[in-house]
mmCIF file of C-alpha atoms in Angstrom:
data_model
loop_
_atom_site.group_PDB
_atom_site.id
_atom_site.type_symbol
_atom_site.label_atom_id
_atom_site.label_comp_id
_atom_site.label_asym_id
_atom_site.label_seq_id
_atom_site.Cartn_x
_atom_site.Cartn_y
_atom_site.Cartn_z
ATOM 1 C CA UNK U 1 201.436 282.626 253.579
ATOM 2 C CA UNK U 2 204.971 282.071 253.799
ATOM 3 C CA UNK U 3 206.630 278.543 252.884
ATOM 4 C CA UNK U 4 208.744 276.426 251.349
ATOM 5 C CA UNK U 5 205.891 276.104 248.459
ATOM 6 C CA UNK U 6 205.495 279.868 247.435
ATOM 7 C CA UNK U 7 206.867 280.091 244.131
ATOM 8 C CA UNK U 8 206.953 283.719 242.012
ATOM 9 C CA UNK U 9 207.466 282.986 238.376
ATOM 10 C CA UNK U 10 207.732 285.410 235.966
ATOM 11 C CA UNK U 11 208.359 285.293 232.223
ATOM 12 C CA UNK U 12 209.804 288.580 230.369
ATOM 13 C CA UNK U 13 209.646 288.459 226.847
ATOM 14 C CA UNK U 14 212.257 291.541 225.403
ATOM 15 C CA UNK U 15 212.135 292.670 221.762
ATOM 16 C CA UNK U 16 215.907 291.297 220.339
ATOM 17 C CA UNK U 17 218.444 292.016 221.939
ATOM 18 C CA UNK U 18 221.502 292.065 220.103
ATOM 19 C CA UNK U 19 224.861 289.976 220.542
ATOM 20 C CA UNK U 20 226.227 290.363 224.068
ATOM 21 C CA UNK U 21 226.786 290.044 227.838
ATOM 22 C CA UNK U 22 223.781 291.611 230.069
ATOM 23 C CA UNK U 23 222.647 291.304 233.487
ATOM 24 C CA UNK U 24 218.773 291.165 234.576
ATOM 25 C CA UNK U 25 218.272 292.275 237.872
ATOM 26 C CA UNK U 26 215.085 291.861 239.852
ATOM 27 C CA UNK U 27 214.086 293.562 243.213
ATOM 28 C CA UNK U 28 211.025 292.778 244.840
ATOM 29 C CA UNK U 29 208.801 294.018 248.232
ATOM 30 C CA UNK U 30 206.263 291.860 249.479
ATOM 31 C CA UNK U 31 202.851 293.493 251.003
ATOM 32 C CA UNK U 32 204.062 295.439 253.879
ATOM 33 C CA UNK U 33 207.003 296.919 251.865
ATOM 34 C CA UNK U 34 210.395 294.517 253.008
ATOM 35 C CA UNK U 35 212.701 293.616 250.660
ATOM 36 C CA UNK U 36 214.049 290.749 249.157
ATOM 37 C CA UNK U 37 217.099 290.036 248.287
ATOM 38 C CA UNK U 38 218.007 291.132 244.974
ATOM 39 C CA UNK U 39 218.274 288.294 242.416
ATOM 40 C CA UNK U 40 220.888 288.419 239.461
ATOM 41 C CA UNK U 41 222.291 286.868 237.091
ATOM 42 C CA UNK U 42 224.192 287.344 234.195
ATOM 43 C CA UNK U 43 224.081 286.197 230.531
ATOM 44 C CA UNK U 44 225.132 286.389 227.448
ATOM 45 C CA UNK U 45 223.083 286.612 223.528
ATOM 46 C CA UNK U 46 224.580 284.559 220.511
ATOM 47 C CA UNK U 47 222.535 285.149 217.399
ATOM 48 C CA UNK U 48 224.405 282.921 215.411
ATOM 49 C CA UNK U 49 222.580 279.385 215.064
ATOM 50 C CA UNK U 50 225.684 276.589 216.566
ATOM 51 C CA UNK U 51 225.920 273.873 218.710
ATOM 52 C CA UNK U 52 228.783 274.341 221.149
ATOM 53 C CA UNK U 53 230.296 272.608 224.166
ATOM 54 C CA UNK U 54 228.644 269.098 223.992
ATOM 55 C CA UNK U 55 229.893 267.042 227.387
ATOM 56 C CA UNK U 56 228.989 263.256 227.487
ATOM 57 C CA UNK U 57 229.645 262.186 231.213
ATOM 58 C CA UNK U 58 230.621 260.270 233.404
ATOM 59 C CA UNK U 59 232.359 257.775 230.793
ATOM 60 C CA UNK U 60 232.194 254.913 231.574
ATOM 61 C CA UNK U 61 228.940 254.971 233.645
ATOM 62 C CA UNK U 62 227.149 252.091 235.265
ATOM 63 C CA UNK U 63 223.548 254.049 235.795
ATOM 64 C CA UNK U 64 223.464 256.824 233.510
ATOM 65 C CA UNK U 65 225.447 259.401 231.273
ATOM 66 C CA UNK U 66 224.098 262.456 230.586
ATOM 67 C CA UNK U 67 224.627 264.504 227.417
ATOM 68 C CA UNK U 68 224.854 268.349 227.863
ATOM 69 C CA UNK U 69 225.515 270.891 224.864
ATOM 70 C CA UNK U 70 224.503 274.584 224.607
ATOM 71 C CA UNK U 71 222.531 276.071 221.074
ATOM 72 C CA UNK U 72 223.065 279.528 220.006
ATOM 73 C CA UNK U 73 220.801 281.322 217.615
ATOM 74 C CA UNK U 74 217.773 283.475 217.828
ATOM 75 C CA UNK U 75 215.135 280.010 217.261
ATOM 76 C CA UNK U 76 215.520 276.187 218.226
ATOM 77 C CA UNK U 77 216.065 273.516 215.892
ATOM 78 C CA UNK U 78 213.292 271.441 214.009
ATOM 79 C CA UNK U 79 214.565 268.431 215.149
ATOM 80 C CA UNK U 80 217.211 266.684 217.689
ATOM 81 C CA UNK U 81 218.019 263.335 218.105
ATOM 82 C CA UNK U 82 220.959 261.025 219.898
ATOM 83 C CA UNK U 83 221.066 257.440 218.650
ATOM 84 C CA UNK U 84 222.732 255.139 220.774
ATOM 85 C CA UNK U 85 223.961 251.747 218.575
ATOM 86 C CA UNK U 86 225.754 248.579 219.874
ATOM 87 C CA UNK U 87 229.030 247.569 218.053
ATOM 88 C CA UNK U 88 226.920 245.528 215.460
ATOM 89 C CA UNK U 89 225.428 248.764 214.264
ATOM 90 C CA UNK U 90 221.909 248.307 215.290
ATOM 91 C CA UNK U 91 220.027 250.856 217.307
ATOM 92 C CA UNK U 92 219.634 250.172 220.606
ATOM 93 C CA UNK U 93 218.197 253.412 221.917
ATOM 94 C CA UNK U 94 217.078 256.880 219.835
ATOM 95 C CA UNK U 95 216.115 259.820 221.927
ATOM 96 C CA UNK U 96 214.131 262.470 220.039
ATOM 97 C CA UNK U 97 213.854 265.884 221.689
ATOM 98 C CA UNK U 98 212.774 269.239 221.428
ATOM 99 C CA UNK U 99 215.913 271.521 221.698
ATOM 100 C CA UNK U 100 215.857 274.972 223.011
ATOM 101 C CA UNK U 101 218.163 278.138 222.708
ATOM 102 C CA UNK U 102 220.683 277.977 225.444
ATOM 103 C CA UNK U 103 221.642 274.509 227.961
ATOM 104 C CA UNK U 104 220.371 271.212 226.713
ATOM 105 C CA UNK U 105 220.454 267.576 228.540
ATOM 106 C CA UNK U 106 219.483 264.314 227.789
ATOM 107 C CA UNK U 107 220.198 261.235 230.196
ATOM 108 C CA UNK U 108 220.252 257.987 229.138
ATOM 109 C CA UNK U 109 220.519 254.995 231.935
ATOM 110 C CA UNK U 110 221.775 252.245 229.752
ATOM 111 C CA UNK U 111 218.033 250.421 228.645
ATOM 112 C CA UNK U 112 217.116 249.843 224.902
ATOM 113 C CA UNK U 113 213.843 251.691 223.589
ATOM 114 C CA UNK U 114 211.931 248.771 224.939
ATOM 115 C CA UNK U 115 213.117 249.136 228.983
ATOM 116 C CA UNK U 116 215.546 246.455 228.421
ATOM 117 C CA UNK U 117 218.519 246.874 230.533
ATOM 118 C CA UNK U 118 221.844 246.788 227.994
ATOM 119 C CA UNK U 119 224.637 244.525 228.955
ATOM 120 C CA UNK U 120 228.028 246.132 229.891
ATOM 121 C CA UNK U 121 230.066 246.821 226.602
ATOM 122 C CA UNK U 122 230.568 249.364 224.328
ATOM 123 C CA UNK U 123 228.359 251.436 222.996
ATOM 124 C CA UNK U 124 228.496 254.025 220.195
ATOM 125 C CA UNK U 125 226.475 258.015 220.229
ATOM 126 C CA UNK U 126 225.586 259.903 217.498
ATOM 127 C CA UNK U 127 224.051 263.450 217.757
ATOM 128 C CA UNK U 128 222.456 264.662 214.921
ATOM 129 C CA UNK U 129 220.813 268.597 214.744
ATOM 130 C CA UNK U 130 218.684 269.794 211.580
ATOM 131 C CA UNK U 131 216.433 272.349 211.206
ATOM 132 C CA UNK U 132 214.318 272.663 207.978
ATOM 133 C CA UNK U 133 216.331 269.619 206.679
ATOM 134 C CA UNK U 134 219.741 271.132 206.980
ATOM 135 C CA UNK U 135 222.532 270.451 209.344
ATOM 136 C CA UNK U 136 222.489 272.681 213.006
ATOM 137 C CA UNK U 137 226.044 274.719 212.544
ATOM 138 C CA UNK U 138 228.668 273.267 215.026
ATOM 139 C CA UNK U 139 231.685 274.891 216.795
ATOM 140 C CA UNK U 140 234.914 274.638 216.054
ATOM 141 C CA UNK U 141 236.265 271.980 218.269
ATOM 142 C CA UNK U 142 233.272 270.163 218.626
ATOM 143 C CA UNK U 143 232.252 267.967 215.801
ATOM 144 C CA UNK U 144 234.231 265.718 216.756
ATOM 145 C CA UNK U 145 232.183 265.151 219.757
ATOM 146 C CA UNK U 146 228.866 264.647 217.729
ATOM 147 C CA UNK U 147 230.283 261.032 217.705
ATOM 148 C CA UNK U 148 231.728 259.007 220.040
ATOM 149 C CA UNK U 149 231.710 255.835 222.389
ATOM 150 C CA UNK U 150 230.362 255.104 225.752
ATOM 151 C CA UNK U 151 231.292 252.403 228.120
ATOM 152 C CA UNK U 152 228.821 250.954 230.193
ATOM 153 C CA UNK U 153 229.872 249.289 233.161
ATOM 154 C CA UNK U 154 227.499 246.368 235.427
#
């Protein structure tokens, strides 16, 4: 039946491709032969491993910032982690996650690891990337974002 619900996934796993722009284009019929509209959408391979365009916004924020960066390469990193630390140095919030090739995020809404809202101030990011032990490769241009402060407004 038709609705709102009906969902059509479909995952396509391609031998490499090699570095470059493509575009995947998917037609479809349903059971009495219409069409739907075409779906496309282009992209683009990087099989060099590198962390590029990391955004931290808004800044300052009063609910939530969210971090956004994109990873190249042909496999995801071991490990990922943002550590958020008040001006005394201690950590007041680490977020671990599993990176994955292509558009990352990770929100944070201004609580410590325990749920504890933070008090307005200044706060200092760090984003760290390793895989096997050994540093992600980063952009030119953008290790200077790995670090940086965030204001958080009440």
């Amino acid at each position: 039946p038709t609705g709102a619900d009906n969902v059509f996934r479909i995952r396509y796993l391609s031998v490499d491709l090699s570095k470059g722009t493509y575009r995947l284009l998917v037609t479809a019929r349903d059971a009495v032969g219409n069409p739907a509209t075409p779906y496309r959408v282009n992209f683009r391979v990087v099989n060099e491993r590198g962390l590029t365009n990391l955004t931290v916004s808004p800044n300052p924020f009063r609910d939530r910032v969210e971090f956004t960066f994109q990873l190249t390469g042909r496999q995801a990193p071991d490990a990922l982690t943002i550590t958020i630390r008040d001006l005394t140095g201690r950590i007041v919030r680490q977020g671990r996650m599993a990176g994955r090739i292509g558009r990352n995020e990770w929100i944070w809404n201004g609580q410590s690891d325990d749920g504890a809202s933070l008090p307005a101030g200044l706060y200092l990011y760090h984003l760290t990337i390793s895989d096997d032990g050994h540093d992600w490769p980063v952009a030119d241009g953008v290790t200077e974002t790995l670090r940086g402060r965030l204001i958080l407004t009440r």
